Coordinates of C-alpha atoms in Angstrom, one line a residue:
Chain H
M1 CA 0.0 0.0 0.0
E2 CA 1.1 3.5 -0.6
P3 CA 1.6 4.6 3.0
A4 CA 4.0 1.9 3.6
R5 CA 5.9 2.8 0.5
C6 CA 5.9 6.4 1.1
S7 CA 8.0 6.5 4.2
G8 CA 10.3 3.8 5.2
A9 CA 11.3 5.5 8.4
G10 CA 7.8 6.6 9.0
S11 CA 6.5 3.1 9.0
G12 CA 9.0 2.0 11.7
N13 CA 8.0 4.9 13.9
S14 CA 4.4 4.4 13.3
G15 CA 4.9 0.9 14.5
T16 CA 6.1 2.2 17.8
Y17 CA 3.3 4.7 17.9
A18 CA 1.0 1.8 17.4
T19 CA 2.3 -0.1 20.4
E20 CA 2.1 3.1 22.4
I21 CA -1.5 3.4 21.4
T22 CA -2.4 -0.1 22.5
E23 CA -0.6 0.3 25.8
T24 CA -1.9 3.6 26.8
L25 CA -5.3 4.1 25.1
R26 CA -8.3 2.0 25.6
L27 CA -10.6 1.1 22.8
E28 CA -13.4 3.3 23.8
E29 CA -11.1 6.2 24.3
I30 CA -9.9 5.9 20.7
E31 CA -13.4 5.6 19.4
S32 CA -14.6 8.5 21.4
L33 CA -11.7 10.6 20.4
M34 CA -12.3 9.8 16.8
D35 CA -16.0 10.5 17.1
V36 CA -15.2 13.8 18.8
N37 CA -12.9 14.8 16.1
V38 CA -15.5 14.1 13.4
I39 CA -18.2 15.9 15.2
H40 CA -16.4 19.0 16.2
Q41 CA -15.0 19.7 12.8
G42 CA -17.7 21.0 10.5
F43 CA -18.1 19.7 7.1
E44 CA -16.4 22.0 4.7
G45 CA -17.0 20.3 1.4
S46 CA -14.8 17.9 -0.4
S47 CA -12.1 18.5 -2.9
P48 CA -11.1 16.4 -5.8
E49 CA -7.9 15.4 -4.1
N50 CA -9.9 13.6 -1.5
A51 CA -11.9 11.6 -3.9
G52 CA -9.4 8.8 -3.7
G53 CA -8.5 9.2 -0.1
S54 CA -12.0 9.8 1.2
S55 CA -12.4 6.2 2.3
F56 CA -9.1 6.4 4.0
T57 CA -10.0 9.5 5.9
A58 CA -13.2 7.9 6.9
L59 CA -11.2 5.0 8.2
L60 CA -9.1 7.2 10.2
G61 CA -12.0 9.1 11.5
L62 CA -10.5 12.4 10.4
H63 CA -12.2 14.9 8.3
P64 CA -11.6 15.3 4.6
S65 CA -11.0 19.0 5.2
Q66 CA -8.0 18.1 7.3
A67 CA -6.6 16.2 4.4
V68 CA -7.0 19.4 2.3
E69 CA -5.1 21.3 4.9
L70 CA -2.4 18.8 5.1
L71 CA -2.1 18.9 1.4
H72 CA -1.8 22.6 1.5
E73 CA 0.6 22.3 4.3
L74 CA 2.8 19.8 2.7
D75 CA 3.0 21.4 -0.7
P76 CA 5.0 24.5 0.2
S77 CA 7.2 22.6 2.6
S78 CA 8.0 19.8 0.2
S79 CA 11.2 21.3 -1.0
G80 CA 12.5 22.4 2.3
G81 CA 11.4 19.4 4.2
F82 CA 9.2 19.5 7.2
R83 CA 9.5 22.1 9.8
L84 CA 7.4 20.3 12.2
G85 CA 10.2 19.4 14.4
D86 CA 9.7 15.9 13.5
P87 CA 12.6 13.5 13.9
K88 CA 11.5 11.2 11.1
A89 CA 11.6 12.3 7.6
I90 CA 8.7 11.7 5.3
H91 CA 9.8 11.2 1.8
F92 CA 6.9 10.8 -0.5
P93 CA 7.0 11.6 -4.2
L94 CA 4.8 14.5 -4.9
S95 CA 4.8 13.6 -8.5
C96 CA 2.5 10.7 -7.6
S97 CA -1.2 11.0 -7.7
P98 CA -2.4 13.4 -5.1
T99 CA -3.9 10.8 -2.9
F100 CA -0.5 9.5 -1.8
P101 CA 0.7 12.5 0.1
S102 CA -2.7 12.9 1.8
N103 CA -2.6 9.3 2.9
A104 CA 0.9 9.5 4.4
A105 CA 0.1 12.9 5.9
L106 CA -3.1 11.5 7.4
I107 CA -1.3 8.6 8.9
E108 CA 1.1 11.1 10.4
R109 CA -1.7 13.2 11.7
A110 CA -3.7 10.3 13.0
T111 CA -0.7 8.8 14.8
R112 CA 0.3 12.2 16.1
F113 CA -3.2 12.8 17.4
S114 CA -3.4 9.6 19.2
V115 CA 0.1 9.9 20.5
F116 CA -0.7 13.3 21.7
A117 CA -3.8 12.2 23.4
A118 CA -1.9 9.6 25.2
A119 CA 1.0 11.8 26.1
E120 CA -0.9 15.0 26.6
E121 CA 1.3 16.9 24.2
S122 CA -1.5 18.3 22.1
P123 CA -0.6 21.9 22.7
E124 CA 2.8 21.2 21.2
G125 CA 1.3 19.5 18.3
S126 CA -1.2 22.2 17.6
S127 CA 1.3 24.9 17.9
A128 CA 3.6 23.0 15.6
F129 CA 1.0 22.9 12.9
P130 CA 0.1 26.5 12.8
S131 CA 3.8 27.4 12.8
N132 CA 3.9 26.1 9.4
S133 CA 1.0 28.0 8.1
D134 CA 1.1 30.8 5.7
G135 CA -1.7 33.2 4.8
D136 CA -4.2 30.8 3.5
H137 CA -4.2 28.3 6.4
S138 CA -7.0 30.0 8.1
P139 CA -9.0 26.8 8.5
N140 CA -6.0 25.2 10.1
P141 CA -6.0 27.1 13.4
K142 CA -9.7 27.0 13.4
S143 CA -9.9 23.3 13.4
D144 CA -6.9 22.6 15.4
P145 CA -7.7 24.4 18.6
P146 CA -11.1 22.8 19.0
D147 CA -9.5 19.5 18.3
S148 CA -6.6 20.0 20.6
D149 CA -8.7 21.7 23.2
L150 CA -10.9 18.7 23.6
K151 CA -8.3 16.3 24.8
P152 CA -6.7 18.4 27.4
Q153 CA -10.2 19.5 28.4
R154 CA -11.4 16.0 28.9
L155 CA -8.4 15.1 30.9
A156 CA -8.5 18.4 32.7
K157 CA -12.1 17.8 33.6
R158 CA -11.2 14.7 35.4
K159 CA -8.4 16.4 37.3
E160 CA -10.7 19.2 38.2
T161 CA -13.3 17.0 39.7
D162 CA -10.7 15.2 41.5
K163 CA -9.2 18.4 42.9
S164 CA -12.6 19.7 43.8
S165 CA -13.6 16.6 45.6
K166 CA -10.3 16.5 47.5
A167 CA -10.8 20.1 48.4
K168 CA -14.2 19.5 49.6
T169 CA -13.7 16.5 51.7
P170 CA -11.9 18.4 54.6
S171 CA -15.0 20.4 54.8
K172 CA -17.2 17.4 55.2
K173 CA -17.4 17.8 58.9
G174 CA -18.1 21.5 58.7
K175 CA -21.5 21.1 57.1
S176 CA -24.3 22.0 59.3
T177 CA -27.8 20.5 59.2
A178 CA -29.4 23.9 58.9
G179 CA -27.8 24.8 55.7
D180 CA -28.7 21.9 53.6
D181 CA -32.3 21.6 53.1
G182 CA -33.2 18.1 51.9
E183 CA -30.6 18.2 49.3
G184 CA -28.9 15.0 48.4
S185 CA -25.2 14.8 47.8
P186 CA -24.5 16.4 44.5
A187 CA -21.4 14.4 43.9
N188 CA -23.1 11.1 44.2
P189 CA -22.5 10.1 40.6
D190 CA -18.9 10.7 41.3
D191 CA -18.9 8.2 44.1
D192 CA -18.1 5.5 41.8
K193 CA -15.4 7.2 39.9
L194 CA -13.3 9.0 42.4
P195 CA -11.6 7.9 45.5
Y196 CA -13.0 10.7 47.7
V197 CA -16.6 11.0 48.5
H198 CA -18.4 14.3 48.9
V199 CA -21.5 13.8 50.8
R200 CA -23.7 16.4 52.3
A201 CA -25.7 15.8 55.4
R202 CA -29.4 16.0 55.0
R203 CA -31.6 18.0 57.3
G204 CA -32.2 16.3 60.6
Q205 CA -29.5 13.7 60.2
A206 CA -26.4 13.1 62.1
T207 CA -23.2 14.6 60.8
D208 CA -20.5 12.6 62.3
S209 CA -18.1 11.0 60.0
H210 CA -19.2 7.5 60.7
S211 CA -22.8 8.0 59.7
L212 CA -21.8 10.0 56.7
A213 CA -19.5 7.3 55.5
E214 CA -22.1 4.8 56.2
R215 CA -24.6 6.8 54.3
A216 CA -22.3 7.1 51.3
R217 CA -21.7 3.4 51.4
R218 CA -25.4 2.7 51.6
E219 CA -26.1 5.0 48.7
K220 CA -23.5 3.2 46.6
I221 CA -25.0 -0.1 47.4
N222 CA -28.5 1.1 46.7
A223 CA -27.5 2.5 43.4
R224 CA -26.0 -0.7 42.3
M225 CA -28.9 -2.7 43.6
K226 CA -31.2 -0.5 41.5
L227 CA -29.1 -1.3 38.4
L228 CA -29.3 -5.0 39.1
Q229 CA -33.0 -4.8 39.7
E230 CA -33.5 -3.2 36.3
L231 CA -31.4 -5.9 34.8
V232 CA -33.1 -8.9 36.3
P233 CA -36.7 -9.2 35.1
G234 CA -39.3 -9.2 37.8
C235 CA -37.1 -7.7 40.4
S236 CA -38.4 -4.2 40.5
K237 CA -41.4 -5.1 42.4
I238 CA -39.6 -6.8 45.2
S239 CA -38.5 -4.7 48.1
G240 CA -35.9 -5.7 50.5
T241 CA -32.3 -6.5 49.8
A242 CA -32.4 -10.2 50.7
L243 CA -35.2 -11.1 48.4
V244 CA -33.7 -9.2 45.6
L245 CA -30.5 -11.0 46.1
D246 CA -32.4 -14.3 46.0
E247 CA -33.8 -13.3 42.7
I248 CA -30.5 -12.3 41.4
I249 CA -28.9 -15.5 42.4
N250 CA -31.7 -17.5 40.8
H251 CA -31.4 -15.5 37.6
V252 CA -27.7 -16.1 37.4
Q253 CA -28.1 -19.8 37.9
L254 CA -30.8 -19.9 35.3
L255 CA -28.7 -18.1 32.8
Q256 CA -25.7 -20.4 33.4
R257 CA -27.9 -23.4 33.0
Q258 CA -29.3 -22.1 29.8
V259 CA -25.8 -21.6 28.5
E260 CA -25.0 -25.2 29.3
I261 CA -28.1 -26.5 27.5
L262 CA -27.5 -24.3 24.5
S263 CA -23.9 -25.5 24.3
M264 CA -25.1 -29.1 24.4
R265 CA -27.5 -28.3 21.7
L266 CA -24.9 -26.6 19.6
A267 CA -22.7 -29.6 20.0
A268 CA -25.6 -31.9 19.0
V269 CA -26.8 -29.9 16.0
N270 CA -23.5 -29.7 14.4
P271 CA -23.3 -33.2 13.0
R272 CA -26.3 -32.5 10.9
I273 CA -24.5 -29.7 9.3
D274 CA -21.0 -30.7 8.7
F275 CA -19.1 -27.5 8.2
T276 CA -17.1 -29.2 5.5
G277 CA -20.5 -30.1 4.2
L278 CA -21.7 -26.6 4.2
D279 CA -21.3 -26.6 0.5
N280 CA -24.1 -29.1 0.2
L281 CA -26.2 -26.6 2.2
L282 CA -25.2 -23.8 0.0
S283 CA -25.9 -25.7 -3.2
A284 CA -29.3 -26.6 -1.7
E285 CA -30.0 -23.0 -1.1
C286 CA -28.9 -22.1 -4.6
G287 CA -31.2 -24.7 -5.9
R288 CA -34.0 -23.3 -3.9
V289 CA -33.2 -19.9 -5.2
T290 CA -33.3 -20.9 -8.8
A291 CA -36.5 -22.9 -8.2
S292 CA -38.4 -20.2 -6.5
G293 CA -37.0 -17.1 -8.1
H294 CA -37.5 -15.0 -5.0
G295 CA -35.5 -17.1 -2.8
P296 CA -32.8 -14.7 -1.6
G297 CA -35.1 -13.1 1.0
W298 CA -35.5 -16.5 2.6
V299 CA -31.9 -17.4 2.1
D300 CA -30.8 -14.2 3.7
G301 CA -33.1 -14.6 6.6
S302 CA -32.0 -18.1 7.4
C303 CA -28.4 -18.0 6.7
N304 CA -27.8 -14.6 8.3
G305 CA -25.9 -15.8 11.2
V306 CA -23.9 -18.3 9.3
I307 CA -23.2 -16.6 6.1
R308 CA -22.1 -13.0 6.2
R309 CA -22.4 -10.8 3.3
S310 CA -19.4 -9.5 1.4
H311 CA -20.2 -7.0 -1.3
H312 CA -18.4 -8.0 -4.4
Y313 CA -21.3 -7.7 -6.7
D314 CA -22.4 -4.6 -8.4
N315 CA -25.8 -5.1 -9.9
Q316 CA -26.8 -8.5 -8.7
Q317 CA -28.8 -7.8 -5.6
Q318 CA -30.3 -11.2 -5.2
I319 CA -27.1 -13.1 -4.8
W320 CA -26.1 -14.3 -1.4
H321 CA -22.5 -14.0 -0.4
V322 CA -20.4 -16.4 1.5
D323 CA -18.0 -15.2 4.2
L324 CA -15.0 -17.4 3.6
Q325 CA -12.7 -18.0 6.4
Q326 CA -9.1 -17.6 5.7
Q327 CA -8.1 -21.0 7.0
E328 CA -10.7 -22.9 5.0
T329 CA -11.0 -21.0 1.7
A330 CA -8.5 -23.2 0.0
G331 CA -9.9 -26.3 1.5
W332 CA -13.6 -26.4 0.9
E333 CA -14.1 -23.6 -1.4
R334 CA -12.8 -25.5 -4.4
D335 CA -15.0 -28.3 -3.5
E336 CA -17.9 -26.0 -3.3
T337 CA -17.2 -24.4 -6.6
Q338 CA -16.8 -27.8 -8.1
Q339 CA -20.1 -28.8 -6.7
L340 CA -21.8 -25.7 -7.8
L341 CA -20.5 -26.0 -11.3
H342 CA -21.2 -29.7 -11.4
H343 CA -24.8 -29.2 -10.5
H344 CA -25.0 -26.1 -12.6
V345 CA -26.5 -24.1 -9.9
F346 CA -26.4 -20.5 -10.8
I347 CA -28.4 -17.7 -9.5
S348 CA -31.3 -16.8 -11.7
G349 CA -31.8 -13.3 -12.7
S350 CA -28.6 -12.8 -14.5
S351 CA -29.3 -11.0 -17.7
S352 CA -27.5 -13.2 -20.1
G353 CA -27.9 -16.5 -18.4
S354 CA -25.1 -19.0 -18.2
P355 CA -24.8 -21.7 -20.7
P356 CA -22.9 -24.7 -19.5
G357 CA -20.1 -24.1 -22.0
T358 CA -19.1 -20.8 -20.5
S359 CA -19.5 -22.1 -17.0
L360 CA -16.9 -24.7 -17.5
F361 CA -14.7 -22.2 -19.2
G362 CA -15.2 -19.9 -16.3
Y363 CA -14.2 -22.7 -13.9
D364 CA -11.0 -23.4 -15.8
S365 CA -10.0 -19.8 -15.6
A366 CA -10.7 -19.8 -12.0
A367 CA -8.9 -23.0 -11.2
S368 CA -6.2 -21.1 -9.4
A369 CA -8.1 -20.6 -6.2
L370 CA -10.0 -17.5 -6.9
P371 CA -12.6 -16.7 -4.3
L372 CA -16.1 -17.7 -5.0
S373 CA -17.4 -14.3 -5.6
T374 CA -15.1 -13.3 -8.4
Q375 CA -15.5 -16.6 -10.0
L376 CA -19.3 -16.2 -10.1
K377 CA -18.8 -12.7 -11.3
S378 CA -16.7 -13.8 -14.2
E379 CA -19.5 -16.2 -15.3
M380 CA -22.3 -13.6 -15.2
Chain F
M1 CA -6.3 -16.6 20.6
P2 CA -7.6 -13.7 22.5
I3 CA -5.6 -10.5 22.1
F4 CA -5.3 -8.8 25.4
I5 CA -4.5 -5.2 26.1
S6 CA -2.4 -5.4 29.2
D7 CA -1.5 -2.8 31.7
G8 CA 1.8 -4.4 32.7
S9 CA 4.1 -2.5 30.5
S10 CA 2.8 1.1 31.0
S11 CA 4.3 3.6 33.4
S12 CA 2.8 4.5 36.7
K13 CA 1.2 7.7 35.4
D14 CA -0.4 5.7 32.6
V15 CA -1.6 3.0 35.0
E16 CA -3.2 5.7 37.2
R17 CA -4.9 7.2 34.2
N18 CA -6.0 3.8 33.1
R19 CA -7.5 3.1 36.4
K20 CA -9.4 6.4 36.2
M21 CA -10.5 5.5 32.8
N22 CA -11.4 2.1 34.0
K23 CA -13.6 3.5 36.7
T24 CA -15.3 5.9 34.4
A25 CA -15.6 3.4 31.7
L26 CA -16.9 0.5 33.9
R27 CA -20.1 2.3 34.6
P28 CA -21.6 2.3 31.2
S29 CA -20.4 -1.1 30.3
P30 CA -23.5 -3.0 31.5
K31 CA -25.4 -1.0 28.9
N32 CA -23.1 -2.1 26.1
W33 CA -24.0 -5.7 26.3
H34 CA -27.4 -5.5 24.7
T35 CA -26.2 -3.9 21.4
D36 CA -26.6 -5.8 18.2
R37 CA -23.0 -5.2 17.3
E38 CA -21.7 -7.0 20.4
Q39 CA -23.9 -9.9 19.6
N40 CA -22.8 -10.1 16.0
I41 CA -19.2 -10.0 17.1
Y42 CA -19.8 -12.7 19.6
S43 CA -21.7 -14.9 17.1
S44 CA -19.1 -14.7 14.5
K45 CA -16.3 -15.6 16.9
L46 CA -18.4 -18.4 18.2
I47 CA -18.9 -19.8 14.7
E48 CA -15.2 -19.8 14.1
T49 CA -14.6 -21.6 17.4
L50 CA -17.3 -24.1 16.6
R51 CA -15.7 -24.9 13.3
R52 CA -12.4 -25.4 14.9
I53 CA -13.9 -27.7 17.6
R54 CA -15.7 -29.6 15.0
R55 CA -12.6 -30.1 13.0
S56 CA -10.4 -31.0 15.9
S57 CA -12.6 -33.7 17.5
P58 CA -14.5 -35.5 14.8
K59 CA -15.3 -38.4 17.1
A60 CA -18.7 -38.6 18.6
E61 CA -17.9 -37.5 22.1
E62 CA -20.8 -35.4 22.8
L63 CA -20.0 -34.7 26.4
R64 CA -16.5 -33.5 25.9
R65 CA -17.5 -31.5 22.9
S66 CA -20.3 -29.7 24.7
R67 CA -18.1 -28.9 27.6
A68 CA -15.5 -27.6 25.2
I69 CA -18.1 -25.5 23.5
R70 CA -19.3 -24.1 26.7
E71 CA -15.8 -23.2 27.9
A72 CA -15.1 -21.6 24.5
A73 CA -18.3 -19.7 24.7
D74 CA -17.4 -18.4 28.1
R75 CA -13.9 -17.5 27.0
I76 CA -15.2 -15.6 24.0
L77 CA -17.6 -13.8 26.3
A78 CA -14.8 -12.8 28.6
V79 CA -12.8 -11.6 25.6
A80 CA -15.7 -9.5 24.4
G81 CA -15.7 -7.8 27.8
R82 CA -12.2 -6.5 26.9
G83 CA -10.8 -7.5 30.3
R84 CA -12.1 -4.6 32.2
T85 CA -14.1 -6.7 34.7
R86 CA -12.9 -9.1 37.2
W87 CA -15.0 -12.0 36.1
S88 CA -13.7 -11.8 32.5
R89 CA -10.1 -11.7 33.7
A90 CA -10.8 -14.7 36.0
I91 CA -12.3 -16.7 33.2
L92 CA -9.4 -16.0 30.9
F93 CA -6.7 -16.6 33.4
S94 CA -7.9 -19.5 35.3
R95 CA -9.5 -21.7 32.7
N96 CA -6.6 -24.2 32.8
L97 CA -6.9 -24.5 36.6
K98 CA -10.6 -25.1 36.7
I99 CA -10.9 -28.1 34.5
K100 CA -10.7 -30.6 37.3
H101 CA -13.6 -29.4 39.5
S102 CA -16.0 -28.0 36.9
R103 CA -18.1 -31.1 37.5
P104 CA -20.1 -31.9 39.4
R105 CA -22.0 -28.7 39.9
K106 CA -24.5 -29.0 42.7
A107 CA -27.2 -26.6 43.4
V108 CA -26.4 -23.8 45.9
Y109 CA -28.7 -23.8 48.9
F110 CA -29.0 -21.6 51.9
P111 CA -28.5 -23.1 55.3
T112 CA -31.7 -23.0 57.2
Q113 CA -30.0 -21.9 60.4
L114 CA -29.5 -18.5 58.9
K115 CA -33.1 -17.6 59.4
K116 CA -32.5 -17.3 63.1
R117 CA -29.3 -15.3 62.7
G118 CA -29.1 -11.6 62.3
R119 CA -29.8 -9.8 59.1
P120 CA -26.3 -8.8 58.1
Q121 CA -25.3 -12.4 58.4
V122 CA -27.9 -13.4 56.0
L123 CA -26.9 -10.8 53.6
K124 CA -23.3 -11.8 53.9
C125 CA -24.1 -15.4 53.2
K126 CA -26.0 -14.5 50.1
A127 CA -23.3 -12.3 49.0
G128 CA -20.9 -15.2 49.4
V129 CA -23.2 -17.4 47.3
L130 CA -23.3 -14.7 44.6
G131 CA -19.6 -14.4 44.7
R132 CA -19.2 -18.1 44.2
L133 CA -21.5 -18.0 41.2
V134 CA -19.8 -15.1 39.5
P135 CA -16.3 -16.3 38.5
G136 CA -13.5 -14.7 40.3
C137 CA -15.6 -12.7 42.8
R138 CA -15.4 -14.7 45.9
K139 CA -13.9 -12.3 48.3
L140 CA -15.1 -8.9 47.1
S141 CA -16.7 -6.1 48.9
F142 CA -20.5 -5.9 48.5
P143 CA -20.7 -2.9 46.1
T144 CA -18.0 -4.3 43.8
L145 CA -19.7 -7.6 43.9
L146 CA -23.0 -6.0 42.8
E147 CA -21.2 -4.2 40.0
E148 CA -19.5 -7.4 38.8
A149 CA -22.8 -9.2 39.1
S150 CA -24.7 -6.7 37.0
D151 CA -22.1 -6.8 34.3
Y152 CA -22.0 -10.6 34.4
I153 CA -25.7 -10.9 34.1
A154 CA -25.8 -8.5 31.1
A155 CA -23.1 -10.5 29.5
L156 CA -24.8 -13.8 30.1
Q157 CA -28.0 -12.5 28.7
M158 CA -26.2 -11.5 25.5
Q159 CA -24.5 -14.9 25.4
V160 CA -27.8 -16.7 25.7
R161 CA -29.4 -14.6 23.0
A162 CA -26.5 -15.2 20.6
M163 CA -26.3 -18.9 21.2
A164 CA -30.0 -19.3 20.9
S165 CA -30.2 -17.5 17.6
L166 CA -27.2 -19.5 16.4
T167 CA -28.7 -22.8 17.3
A168 CA -32.0 -21.7 15.7
I169 CA -30.2 -20.8 12.5
L170 CA -28.0 -23.8 12.4
S171 CA -30.8 -26.2 13.2
A172 CA -33.2 -24.6 10.8
S173 CA -30.8 -24.7 7.8
G174 CA -29.6 -28.1 8.9
G175 CA -33.2 -29.3 8.7
F176 CA -33.3 -28.3 5.1
S177 CA -30.0 -29.6 4.0
S178 CA -31.0 -32.5 1.8
P179 CA -28.4 -32.7 -1.0
D180 CA -29.9 -33.9 -4.2
P181 CA -27.3 -33.9 -6.9
D182 CA -29.6 -35.1 -9.7
R183 CA -32.0 -32.3 -9.2
Y184 CA -30.0 -29.6 -11.0
A185 CA -28.5 -31.6 -13.8
P186 CA -29.4 -30.0 -17.1

């Protein structure tokens, strides 16, 4: 692929970035970061350079406008090299088609963003980018600060709440009953996240530390019990911790027993469908499709879990697709194609039809382990 | 093999931040188990494992195969939890230790003497029972136990849904699989 070709040194460094990412960022964090990037950068239209790389930008979760900026950025600095203060050199031939530099630059950008999010260096990164900018990079500082502000903001927010809770806990004992009028503790949702608990005493209740701590503990337990009650069906009517616990225990036992039964059933149902004999199944489905003519709805419905769709076809909407596992494609796919051709099972609805002569011809050309989809496509 | 994101190699600051992220991220995770996406991921992984099990033990040993399927299903469930919960970690790490005493599994019952004892004792006993049911949660405090239990129940429900639909699909299409080679000859 072009990104690997574009920068030899870059690929090595991006490998280390990748390991950093896996070590320091969680999956949700990455996803949420990407979502946030996409949301907070307004859509500014697409340019022809991004037509090729648009899918790539979508993969990265970055916005196409950023690719345009990067393209603008990189163009004037191509002769003089990067002034980003970057140790690795990116050598990409600008004489290639314009999608190449955008891809490499987007990789750069994406890795830098994720690295910055992990290492909290986003102010440096955002300042490095505008330092490059000339007059027409006005979208650049506009999109970078909201982008870079988000990450330190989110991290700062956690630190803020932490500091505020730590600051407030010494004043726990200072709260009087008169001041707080039936107000619950506002920091209750933070109980679960933060080590310090900020609890306000309600009116008419004791304020010594023991009862406050106990109340905090009870609130925690009650919150989680409520969650559990919602989860377990039929538990919301029951009042009393012991009975609710009984119901929860019964429910867990029931679920575990169901899993055992289902696993036994799965083990028992398999011999009927040999997975190596799945081609028989598929040919049967094919036959059913040709017979009925509007089969694919039924086929899709029944084989949805087993057969996943892979979109290799352009105008044939009634053809089911087989998700071929990598280990077994060589093995039973050839058998399957042989069977299919042998029984002359082809999906009806093709415009030209498929005379047997061309089918055999198609099979000969596909003898070198083509995947099933392309083989069928060549015959259509 | 499950790919695991481990904390062991990160620095102390990262570990702290990860712990904070864990605490903030653990809360919404019981809500993620009922999405379709998780179920599809789980089903696809289960299909792969089923194929592998089918291929590796072609003999008709139903009991061993069903146990292997169950353990594989639990392991895939634990992997789907991304290792943020104790029960998932316990399942993944101690599978090799628990082979011996997975059978027999007798029913859990409450001792009748408990009715005379005080209420906190009863609660504590039931909490112990629950801790024994949820893997890896035997000696946990009560609130953490409740949290683990809620996540575990949500995960189990997703697992039951996925396996039920899988058996339905497989048995349905298995019922129709009657290969008739002469039918389609021209």
